[in-house]
mmCIF file of C-alpha atoms and ligand atoms in Angstrom:
data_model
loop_
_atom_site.group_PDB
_atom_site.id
_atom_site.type_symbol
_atom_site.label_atom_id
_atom_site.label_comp_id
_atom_site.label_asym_id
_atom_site.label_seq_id
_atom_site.Cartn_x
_atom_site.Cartn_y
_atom_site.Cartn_z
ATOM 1 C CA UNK A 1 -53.011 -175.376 -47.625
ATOM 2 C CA UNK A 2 -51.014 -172.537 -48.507
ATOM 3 C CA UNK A 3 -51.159 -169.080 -45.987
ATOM 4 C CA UNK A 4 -49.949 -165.643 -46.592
ATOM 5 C CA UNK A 5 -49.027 -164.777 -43.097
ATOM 6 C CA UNK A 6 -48.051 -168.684 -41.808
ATOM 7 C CA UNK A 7 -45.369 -171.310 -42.633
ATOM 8 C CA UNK A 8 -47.027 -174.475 -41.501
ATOM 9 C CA UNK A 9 -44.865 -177.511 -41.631
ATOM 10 C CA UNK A 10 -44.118 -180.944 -40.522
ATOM 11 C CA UNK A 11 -40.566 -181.228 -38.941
ATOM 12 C CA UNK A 12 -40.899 -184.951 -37.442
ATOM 13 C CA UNK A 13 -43.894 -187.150 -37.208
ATOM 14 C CA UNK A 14 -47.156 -186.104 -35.636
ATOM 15 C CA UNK A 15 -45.762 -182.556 -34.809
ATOM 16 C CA UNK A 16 -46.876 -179.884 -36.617
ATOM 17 C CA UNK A 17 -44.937 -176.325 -36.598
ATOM 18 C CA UNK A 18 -46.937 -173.284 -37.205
ATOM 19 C CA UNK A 19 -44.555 -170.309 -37.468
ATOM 20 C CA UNK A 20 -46.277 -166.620 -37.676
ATOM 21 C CA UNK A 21 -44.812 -164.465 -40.282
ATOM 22 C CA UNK A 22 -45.478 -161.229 -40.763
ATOM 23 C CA UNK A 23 -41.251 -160.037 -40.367
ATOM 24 C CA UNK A 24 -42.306 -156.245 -41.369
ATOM 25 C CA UNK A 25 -44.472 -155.890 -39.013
ATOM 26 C CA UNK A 26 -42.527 -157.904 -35.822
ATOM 27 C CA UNK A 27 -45.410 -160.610 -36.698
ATOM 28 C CA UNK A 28 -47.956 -157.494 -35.018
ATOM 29 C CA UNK A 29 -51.509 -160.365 -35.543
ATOM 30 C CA UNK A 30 -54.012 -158.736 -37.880
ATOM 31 C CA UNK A 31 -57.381 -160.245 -39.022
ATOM 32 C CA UNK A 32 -55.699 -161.937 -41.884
ATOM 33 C CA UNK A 33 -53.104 -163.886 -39.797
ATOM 34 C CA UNK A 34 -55.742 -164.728 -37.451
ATOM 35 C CA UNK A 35 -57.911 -165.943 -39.775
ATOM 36 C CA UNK A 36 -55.039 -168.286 -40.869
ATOM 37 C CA UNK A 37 -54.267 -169.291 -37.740
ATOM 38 C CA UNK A 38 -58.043 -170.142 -36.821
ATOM 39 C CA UNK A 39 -57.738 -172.200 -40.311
ATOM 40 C CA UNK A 40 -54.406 -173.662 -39.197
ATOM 41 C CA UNK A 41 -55.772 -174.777 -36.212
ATOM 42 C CA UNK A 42 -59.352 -176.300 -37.443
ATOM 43 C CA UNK A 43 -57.081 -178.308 -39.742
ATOM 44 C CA UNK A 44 -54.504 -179.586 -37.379
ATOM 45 C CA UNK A 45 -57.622 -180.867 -35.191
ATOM 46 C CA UNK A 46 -58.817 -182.690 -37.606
ATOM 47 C CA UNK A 47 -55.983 -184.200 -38.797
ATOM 48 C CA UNK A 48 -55.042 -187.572 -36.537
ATOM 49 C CA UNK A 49 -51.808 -187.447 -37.602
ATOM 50 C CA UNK A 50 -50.876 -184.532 -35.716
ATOM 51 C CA UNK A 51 -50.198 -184.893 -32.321
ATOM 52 C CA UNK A 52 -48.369 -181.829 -31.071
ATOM 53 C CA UNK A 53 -48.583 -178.181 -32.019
ATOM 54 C CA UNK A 54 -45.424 -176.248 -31.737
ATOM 55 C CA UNK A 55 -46.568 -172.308 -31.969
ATOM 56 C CA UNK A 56 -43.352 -169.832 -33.067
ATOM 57 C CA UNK A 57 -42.414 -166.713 -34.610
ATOM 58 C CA UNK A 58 -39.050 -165.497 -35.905
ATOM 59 C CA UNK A 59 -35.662 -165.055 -33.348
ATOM 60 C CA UNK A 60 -36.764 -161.288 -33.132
ATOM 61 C CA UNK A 61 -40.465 -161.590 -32.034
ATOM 62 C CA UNK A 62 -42.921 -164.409 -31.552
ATOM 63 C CA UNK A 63 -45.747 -161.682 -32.049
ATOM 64 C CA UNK A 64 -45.476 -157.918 -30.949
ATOM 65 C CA UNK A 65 -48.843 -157.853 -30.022
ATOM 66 C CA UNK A 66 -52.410 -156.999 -32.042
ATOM 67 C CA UNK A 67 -52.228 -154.891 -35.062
ATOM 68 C CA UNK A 68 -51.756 -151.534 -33.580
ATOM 69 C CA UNK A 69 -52.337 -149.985 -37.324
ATOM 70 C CA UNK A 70 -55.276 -151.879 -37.893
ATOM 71 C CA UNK A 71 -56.761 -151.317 -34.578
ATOM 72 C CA UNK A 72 -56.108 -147.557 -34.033
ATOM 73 C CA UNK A 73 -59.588 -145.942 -36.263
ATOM 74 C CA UNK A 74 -62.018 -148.745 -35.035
ATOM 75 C CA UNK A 75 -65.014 -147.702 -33.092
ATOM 76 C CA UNK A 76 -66.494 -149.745 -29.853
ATOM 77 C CA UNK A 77 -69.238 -151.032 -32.575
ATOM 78 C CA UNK A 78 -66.347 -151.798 -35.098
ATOM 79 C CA UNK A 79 -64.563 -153.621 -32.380
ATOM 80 C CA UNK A 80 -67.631 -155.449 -30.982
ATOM 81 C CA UNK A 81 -68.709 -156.649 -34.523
ATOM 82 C CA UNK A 82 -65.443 -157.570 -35.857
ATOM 83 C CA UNK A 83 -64.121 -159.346 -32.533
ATOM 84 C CA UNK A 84 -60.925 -160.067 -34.999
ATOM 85 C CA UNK A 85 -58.837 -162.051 -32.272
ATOM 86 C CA UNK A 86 -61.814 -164.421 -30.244
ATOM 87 C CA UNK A 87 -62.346 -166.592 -32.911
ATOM 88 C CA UNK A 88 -58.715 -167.636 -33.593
ATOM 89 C CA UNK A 89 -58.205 -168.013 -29.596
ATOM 90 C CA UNK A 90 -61.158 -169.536 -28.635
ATOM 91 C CA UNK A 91 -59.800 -172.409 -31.104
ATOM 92 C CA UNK A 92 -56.513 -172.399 -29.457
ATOM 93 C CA UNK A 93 -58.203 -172.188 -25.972
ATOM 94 C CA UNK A 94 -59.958 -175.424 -27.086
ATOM 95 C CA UNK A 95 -57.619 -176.992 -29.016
ATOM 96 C CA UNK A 96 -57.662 -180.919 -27.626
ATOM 97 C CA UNK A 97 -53.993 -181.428 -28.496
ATOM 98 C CA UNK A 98 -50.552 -180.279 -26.828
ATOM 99 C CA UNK A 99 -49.225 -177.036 -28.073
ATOM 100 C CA UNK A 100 -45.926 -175.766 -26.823
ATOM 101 C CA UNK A 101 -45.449 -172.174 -27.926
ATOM 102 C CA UNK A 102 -41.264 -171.163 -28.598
ATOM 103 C CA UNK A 103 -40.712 -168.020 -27.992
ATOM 104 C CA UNK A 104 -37.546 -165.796 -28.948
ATOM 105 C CA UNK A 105 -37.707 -161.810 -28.894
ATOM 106 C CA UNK A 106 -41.182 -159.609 -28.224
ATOM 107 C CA UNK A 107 -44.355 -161.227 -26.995
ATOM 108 C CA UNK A 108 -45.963 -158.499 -25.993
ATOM 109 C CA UNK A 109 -49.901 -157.503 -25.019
ATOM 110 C CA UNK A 110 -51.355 -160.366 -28.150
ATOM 111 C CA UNK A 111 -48.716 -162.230 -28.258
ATOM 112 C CA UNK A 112 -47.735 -162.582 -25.044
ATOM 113 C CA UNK A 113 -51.482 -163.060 -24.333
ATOM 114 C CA UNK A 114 -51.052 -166.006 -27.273
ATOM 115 C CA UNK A 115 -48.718 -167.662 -25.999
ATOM 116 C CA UNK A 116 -49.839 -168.014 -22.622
ATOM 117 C CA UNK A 117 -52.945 -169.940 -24.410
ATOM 118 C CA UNK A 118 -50.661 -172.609 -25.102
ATOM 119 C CA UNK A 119 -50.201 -175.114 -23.384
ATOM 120 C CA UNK A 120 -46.440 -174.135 -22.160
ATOM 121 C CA UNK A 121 -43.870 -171.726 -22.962
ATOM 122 C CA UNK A 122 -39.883 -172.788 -24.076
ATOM 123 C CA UNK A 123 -37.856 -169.195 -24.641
ATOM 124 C CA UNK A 124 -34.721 -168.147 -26.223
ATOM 125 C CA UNK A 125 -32.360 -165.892 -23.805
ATOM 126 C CA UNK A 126 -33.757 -163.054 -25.881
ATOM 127 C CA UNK A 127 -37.593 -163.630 -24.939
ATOM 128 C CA UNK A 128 -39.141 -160.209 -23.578
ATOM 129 C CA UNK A 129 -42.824 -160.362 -22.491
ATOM 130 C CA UNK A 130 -45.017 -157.690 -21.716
ATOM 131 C CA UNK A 131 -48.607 -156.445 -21.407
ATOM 132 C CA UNK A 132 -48.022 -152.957 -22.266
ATOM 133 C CA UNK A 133 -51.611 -152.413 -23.719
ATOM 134 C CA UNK A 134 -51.333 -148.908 -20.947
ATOM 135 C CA UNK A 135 -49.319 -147.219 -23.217
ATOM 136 C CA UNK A 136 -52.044 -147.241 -25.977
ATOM 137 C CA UNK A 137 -54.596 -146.118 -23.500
ATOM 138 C CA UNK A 138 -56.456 -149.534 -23.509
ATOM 139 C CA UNK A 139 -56.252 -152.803 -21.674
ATOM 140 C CA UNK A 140 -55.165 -156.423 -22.734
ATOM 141 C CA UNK A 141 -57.996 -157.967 -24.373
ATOM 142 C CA UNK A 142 -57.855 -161.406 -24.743
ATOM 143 C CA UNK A 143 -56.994 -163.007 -21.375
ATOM 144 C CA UNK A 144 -54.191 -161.293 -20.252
ATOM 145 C CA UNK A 145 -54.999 -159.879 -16.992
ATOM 146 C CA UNK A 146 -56.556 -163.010 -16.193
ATOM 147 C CA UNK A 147 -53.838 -165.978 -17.671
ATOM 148 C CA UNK A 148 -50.519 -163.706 -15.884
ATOM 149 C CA UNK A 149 -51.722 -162.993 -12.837
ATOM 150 C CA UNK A 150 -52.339 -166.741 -12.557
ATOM 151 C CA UNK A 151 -49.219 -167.816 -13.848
ATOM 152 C CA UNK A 152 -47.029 -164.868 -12.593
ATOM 153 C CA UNK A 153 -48.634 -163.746 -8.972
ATOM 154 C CA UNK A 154 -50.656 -160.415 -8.640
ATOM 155 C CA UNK A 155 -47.627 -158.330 -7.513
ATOM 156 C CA UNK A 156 -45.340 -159.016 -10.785
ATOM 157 C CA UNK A 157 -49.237 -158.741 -13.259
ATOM 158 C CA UNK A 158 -49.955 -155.531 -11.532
ATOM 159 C CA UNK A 159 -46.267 -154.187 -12.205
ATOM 160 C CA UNK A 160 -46.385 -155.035 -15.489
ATOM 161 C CA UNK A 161 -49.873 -154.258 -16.800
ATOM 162 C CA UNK A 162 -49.683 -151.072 -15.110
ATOM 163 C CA UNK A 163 -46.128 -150.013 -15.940
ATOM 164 C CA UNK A 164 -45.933 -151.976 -18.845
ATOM 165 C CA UNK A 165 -42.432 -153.212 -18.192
ATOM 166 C CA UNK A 166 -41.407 -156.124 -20.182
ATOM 167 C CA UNK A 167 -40.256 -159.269 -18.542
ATOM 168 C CA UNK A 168 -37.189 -161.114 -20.001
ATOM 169 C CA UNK A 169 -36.337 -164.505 -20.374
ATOM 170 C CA UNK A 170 -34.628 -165.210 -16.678
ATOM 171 C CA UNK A 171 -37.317 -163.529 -14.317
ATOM 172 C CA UNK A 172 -39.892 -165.346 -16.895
ATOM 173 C CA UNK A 173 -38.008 -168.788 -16.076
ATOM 174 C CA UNK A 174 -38.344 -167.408 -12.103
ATOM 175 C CA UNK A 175 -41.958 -166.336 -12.222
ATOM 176 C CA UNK A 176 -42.994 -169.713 -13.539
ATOM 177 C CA UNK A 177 -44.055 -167.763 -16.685
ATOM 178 C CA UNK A 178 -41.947 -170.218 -19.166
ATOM 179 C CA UNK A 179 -40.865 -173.895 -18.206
ATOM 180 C CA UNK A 180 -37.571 -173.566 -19.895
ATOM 181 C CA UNK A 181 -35.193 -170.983 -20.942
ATOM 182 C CA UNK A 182 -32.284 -172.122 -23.751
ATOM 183 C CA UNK A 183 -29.888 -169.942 -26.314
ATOM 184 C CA UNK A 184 -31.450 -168.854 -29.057
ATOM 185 C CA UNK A 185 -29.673 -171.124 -31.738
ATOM 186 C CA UNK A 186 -31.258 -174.409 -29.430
ATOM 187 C CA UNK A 187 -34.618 -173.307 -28.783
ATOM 188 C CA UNK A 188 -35.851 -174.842 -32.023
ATOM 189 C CA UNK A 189 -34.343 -177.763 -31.482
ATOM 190 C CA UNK A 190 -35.255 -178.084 -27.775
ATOM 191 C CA UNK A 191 -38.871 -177.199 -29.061
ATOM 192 C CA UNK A 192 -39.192 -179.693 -31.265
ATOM 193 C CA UNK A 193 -37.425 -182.425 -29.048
ATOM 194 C CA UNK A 194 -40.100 -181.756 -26.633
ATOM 195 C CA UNK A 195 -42.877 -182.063 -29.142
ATOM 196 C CA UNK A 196 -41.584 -185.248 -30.377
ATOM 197 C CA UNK A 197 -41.735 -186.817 -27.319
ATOM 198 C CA UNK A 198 -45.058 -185.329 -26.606
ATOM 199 C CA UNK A 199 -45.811 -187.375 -30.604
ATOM 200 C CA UNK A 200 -44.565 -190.531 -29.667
ATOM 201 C CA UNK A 201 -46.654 -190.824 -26.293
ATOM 202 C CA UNK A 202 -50.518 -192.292 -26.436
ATOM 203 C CA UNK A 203 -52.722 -189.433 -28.248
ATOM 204 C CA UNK A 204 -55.373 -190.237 -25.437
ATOM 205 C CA UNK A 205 -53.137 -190.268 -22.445
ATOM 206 C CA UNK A 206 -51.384 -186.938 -23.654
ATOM 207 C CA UNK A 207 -55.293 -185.122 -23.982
ATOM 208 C CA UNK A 208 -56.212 -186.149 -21.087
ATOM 209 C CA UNK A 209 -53.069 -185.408 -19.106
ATOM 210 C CA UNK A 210 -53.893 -181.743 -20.417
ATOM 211 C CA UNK A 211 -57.183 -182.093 -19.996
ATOM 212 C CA UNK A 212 -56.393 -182.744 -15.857
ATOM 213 C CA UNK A 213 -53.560 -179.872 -15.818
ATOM 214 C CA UNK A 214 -55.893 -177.631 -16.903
ATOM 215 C CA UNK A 215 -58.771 -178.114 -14.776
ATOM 216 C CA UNK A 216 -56.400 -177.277 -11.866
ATOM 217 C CA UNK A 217 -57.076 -173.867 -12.808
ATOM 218 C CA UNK A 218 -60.840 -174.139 -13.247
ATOM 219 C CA UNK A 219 -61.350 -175.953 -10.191
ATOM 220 C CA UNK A 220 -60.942 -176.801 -6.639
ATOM 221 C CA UNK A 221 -58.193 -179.139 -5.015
ATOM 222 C CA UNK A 222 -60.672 -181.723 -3.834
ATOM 223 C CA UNK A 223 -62.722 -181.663 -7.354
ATOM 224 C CA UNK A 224 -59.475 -181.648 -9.541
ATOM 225 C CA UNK A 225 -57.861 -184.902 -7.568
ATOM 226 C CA UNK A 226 -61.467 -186.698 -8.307
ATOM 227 C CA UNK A 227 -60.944 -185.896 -11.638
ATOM 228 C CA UNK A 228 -57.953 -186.903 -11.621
ATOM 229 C CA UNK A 229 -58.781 -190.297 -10.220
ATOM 230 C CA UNK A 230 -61.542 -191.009 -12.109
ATOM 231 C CA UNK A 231 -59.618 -190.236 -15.715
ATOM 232 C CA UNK A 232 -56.763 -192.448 -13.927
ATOM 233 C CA UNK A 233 -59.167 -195.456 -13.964
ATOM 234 C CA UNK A 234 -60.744 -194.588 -17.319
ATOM 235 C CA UNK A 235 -57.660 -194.706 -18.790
ATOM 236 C CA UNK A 236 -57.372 -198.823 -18.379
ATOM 237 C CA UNK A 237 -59.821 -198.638 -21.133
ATOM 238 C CA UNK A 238 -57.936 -198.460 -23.832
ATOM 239 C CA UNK A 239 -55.399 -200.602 -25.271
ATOM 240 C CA UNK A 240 -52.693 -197.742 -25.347
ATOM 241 C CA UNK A 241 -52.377 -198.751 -21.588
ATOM 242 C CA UNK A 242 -52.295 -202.381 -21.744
ATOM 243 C CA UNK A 243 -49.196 -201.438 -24.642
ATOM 244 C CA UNK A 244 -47.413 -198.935 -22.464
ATOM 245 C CA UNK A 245 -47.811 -201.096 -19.550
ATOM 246 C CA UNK A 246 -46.490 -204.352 -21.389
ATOM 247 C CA UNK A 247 -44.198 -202.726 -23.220
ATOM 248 C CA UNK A 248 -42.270 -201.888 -19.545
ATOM 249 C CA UNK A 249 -42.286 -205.598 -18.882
ATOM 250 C CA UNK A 250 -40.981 -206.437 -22.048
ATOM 251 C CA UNK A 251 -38.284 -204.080 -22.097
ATOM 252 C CA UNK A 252 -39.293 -202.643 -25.342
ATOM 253 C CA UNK A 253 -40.405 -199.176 -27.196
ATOM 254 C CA UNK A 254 -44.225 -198.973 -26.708
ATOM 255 C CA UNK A 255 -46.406 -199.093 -30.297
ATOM 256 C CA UNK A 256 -49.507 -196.080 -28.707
ATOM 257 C CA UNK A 257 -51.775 -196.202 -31.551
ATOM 258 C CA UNK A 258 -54.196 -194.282 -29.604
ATOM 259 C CA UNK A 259 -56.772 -196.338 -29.235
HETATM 260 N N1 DAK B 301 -48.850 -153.408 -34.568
HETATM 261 C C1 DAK B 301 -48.510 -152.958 -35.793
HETATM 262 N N2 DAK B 301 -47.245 -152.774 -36.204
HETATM 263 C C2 DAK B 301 -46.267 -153.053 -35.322
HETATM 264 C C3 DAK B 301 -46.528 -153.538 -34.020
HETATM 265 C C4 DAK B 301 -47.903 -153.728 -33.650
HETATM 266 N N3 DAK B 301 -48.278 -154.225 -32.455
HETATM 267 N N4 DAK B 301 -45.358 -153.707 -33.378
HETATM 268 C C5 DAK B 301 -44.394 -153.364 -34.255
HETATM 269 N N5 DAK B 301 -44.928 -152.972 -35.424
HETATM 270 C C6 DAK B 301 -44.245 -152.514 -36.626
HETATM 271 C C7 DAK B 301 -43.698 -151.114 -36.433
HETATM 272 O O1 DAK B 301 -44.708 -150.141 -36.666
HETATM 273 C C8 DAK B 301 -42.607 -151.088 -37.482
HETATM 274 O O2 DAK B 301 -43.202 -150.878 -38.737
HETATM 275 P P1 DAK B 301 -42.627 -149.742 -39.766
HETATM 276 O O3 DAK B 301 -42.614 -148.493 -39.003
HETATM 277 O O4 DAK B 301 -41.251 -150.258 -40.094
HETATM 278 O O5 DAK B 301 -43.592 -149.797 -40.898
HETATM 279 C C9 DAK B 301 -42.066 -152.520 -37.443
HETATM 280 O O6 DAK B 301 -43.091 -153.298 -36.856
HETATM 281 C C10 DAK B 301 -40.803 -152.638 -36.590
HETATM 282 O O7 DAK B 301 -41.099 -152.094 -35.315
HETATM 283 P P2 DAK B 301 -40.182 -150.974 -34.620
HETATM 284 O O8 DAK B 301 -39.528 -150.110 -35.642
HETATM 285 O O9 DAK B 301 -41.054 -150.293 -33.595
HETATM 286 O O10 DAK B 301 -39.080 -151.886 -33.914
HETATM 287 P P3 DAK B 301 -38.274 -151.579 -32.592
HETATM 288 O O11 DAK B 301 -37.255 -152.664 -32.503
HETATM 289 O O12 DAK B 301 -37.824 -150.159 -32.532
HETATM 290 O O13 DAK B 301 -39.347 -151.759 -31.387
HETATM 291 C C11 DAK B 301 -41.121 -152.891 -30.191
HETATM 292 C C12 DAK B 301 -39.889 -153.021 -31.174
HETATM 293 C C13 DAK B 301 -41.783 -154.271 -30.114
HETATM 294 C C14 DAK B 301 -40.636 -152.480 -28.816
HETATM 295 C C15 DAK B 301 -42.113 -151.812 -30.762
HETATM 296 O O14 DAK B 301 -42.385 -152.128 -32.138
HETATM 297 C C16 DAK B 301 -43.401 -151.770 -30.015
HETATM 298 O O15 DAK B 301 -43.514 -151.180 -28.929
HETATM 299 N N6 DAK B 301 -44.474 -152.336 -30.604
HETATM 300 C C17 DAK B 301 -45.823 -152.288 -30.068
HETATM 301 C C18 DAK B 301 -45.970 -153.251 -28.910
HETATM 302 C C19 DAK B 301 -47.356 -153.164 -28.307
HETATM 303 O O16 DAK B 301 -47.808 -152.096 -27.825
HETATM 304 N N7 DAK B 301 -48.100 -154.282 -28.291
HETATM 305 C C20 DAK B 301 -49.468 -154.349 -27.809
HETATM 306 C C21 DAK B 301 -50.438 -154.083 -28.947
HETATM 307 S S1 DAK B 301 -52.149 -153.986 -28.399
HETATM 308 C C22 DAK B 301 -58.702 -157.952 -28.893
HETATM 309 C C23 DAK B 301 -58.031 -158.529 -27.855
HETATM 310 C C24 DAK B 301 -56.686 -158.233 -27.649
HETATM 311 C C25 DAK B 301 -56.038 -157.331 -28.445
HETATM 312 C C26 DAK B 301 -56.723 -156.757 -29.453
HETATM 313 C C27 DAK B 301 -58.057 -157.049 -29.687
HETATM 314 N N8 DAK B 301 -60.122 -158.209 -29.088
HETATM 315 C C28 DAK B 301 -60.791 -159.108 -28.143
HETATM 316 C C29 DAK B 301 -60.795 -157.817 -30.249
HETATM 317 C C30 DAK B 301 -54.620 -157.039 -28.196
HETATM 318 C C31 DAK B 301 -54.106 -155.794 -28.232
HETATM 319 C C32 DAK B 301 -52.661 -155.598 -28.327
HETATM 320 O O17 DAK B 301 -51.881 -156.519 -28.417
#
């Protein structure tokens, strides 16, 4: 499948890199590259070879946000029937596989609020994130107020929806807003280190791992740990364990075949 506004390729097995690429407009996400995304997405689900997303845009902005240009005439009914960005993240939101977003330059109000639907954030030194959706006289729209004041605290959302300060890479690294922060000419590399080891795990361990990580969000302490317990058991169920497990004894690479 070929995309105007993508690159989708496949740097090492099982991981798929989806780079956004719209360089004249600092990859700003219009209808079209959402659309492609939402395509990109529906067909990296489906494929079983792929077994970790890696989410990027170029070293001077994952994505500065929705497209302001495309936005700016659009009534409340426009807006309401369109709905140009739920699609594309409710498939992200739901996407069963790992997908590590790299970030370098801008993610700001859109793409900051995309890559906080992935499933963790690697930055370059030059990462800035904001929510600055105030200075357009509107609000983020698609999780944002929500997804950082989880992962930031309310003191550090509230600053930065309301001032719309950006956030760079160290005090993102601090707030627990990224896991990692590396120079800009490694965080490629680190990105895709990362995803290969996610590709070489067992495909069911790895979506249910998620699956657990996330429900810490969703739910309480007492329901997430029985959860947690009961995907632990279900997870002698399959032969990936009984390989992972005999591998260790055998002093060998496991073979997860994911089943
Ligand atoms: N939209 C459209 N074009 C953009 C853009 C954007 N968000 N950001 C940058 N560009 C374009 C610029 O207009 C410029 O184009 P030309 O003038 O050359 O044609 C080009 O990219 C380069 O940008 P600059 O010349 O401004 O570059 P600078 O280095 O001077 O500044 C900047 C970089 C990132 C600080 C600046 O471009 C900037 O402030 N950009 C806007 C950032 C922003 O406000 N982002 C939030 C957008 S609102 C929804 C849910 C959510 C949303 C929408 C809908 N629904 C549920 C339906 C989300 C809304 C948002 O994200």
């Amino acid at each position: 499948m070929t995309y105007q506004t993508l690159i989708v390729e496949t740097p090492s097995e099982g991981v798929t890199l989806i780079r956004l690429n719209r360089p004249e407009a600092l990859n700003a996400l219009n209808s079209q590259l959402l659309d492609e995304l939402g395509q990109a997405l529906d067909a990296a689900a489906l494929d079983e070879t792929v077994r970790c997303l890696v989410l990027t845009g170029s070293d001077r902005a994952f994505a500065a946000g929705a497209d302001i240009k495309e936005m700016s005439d659009k009534s409340y009914a426009d807006m309401m029937k369109l709905d140009f960005f739920t699609g594309a993240a409710r498939k992200l939101e739901q996407f069963r596989k790992p997908v590590i977003a790299a970030v370098s330059g801008y993610a700001l109000g859109g793409g900051c609020e995309l890559a906080m639907m992935c499933d963790f954030i690697i930055a370059s030194e030059t990462a800035k994130f904001g929510q600055p959706e105030i200075n357009l006289g509107v609000s983020p729209g698609i999780g944002g107020t929500q997804r950082l004041t989880r992962f930031v605290g309310k003191a550090k959302a509230m600053d930065m929806i309301l001032t719309a300060r950006m956030m760079d890479a160290a005090e993102a690294e601090r707030a627990g807003l990224v896991s990692r922060v590396v120079p800009v000419d490694k965080l490629l590399e680190t990105v895709l280190e990362a995803a290969g080891k996610i590709a070489g795990h067992s495909p069911l361990a790895v979506m249910m791992n998620k699956e657990l990580v996330e429900a810490a969000y969703e739910t309480t302490l007492t329901t997430g740990v029985a959860l947690e317990r009961r995907l632990f058991h279900s997870l002698f169920a399959f032969e990936d364990q009984k390989e992972g497990m005999a591998a260790f004894v055998e002093k060998r690479k496991p073979d997860f075949r994911g089943r």
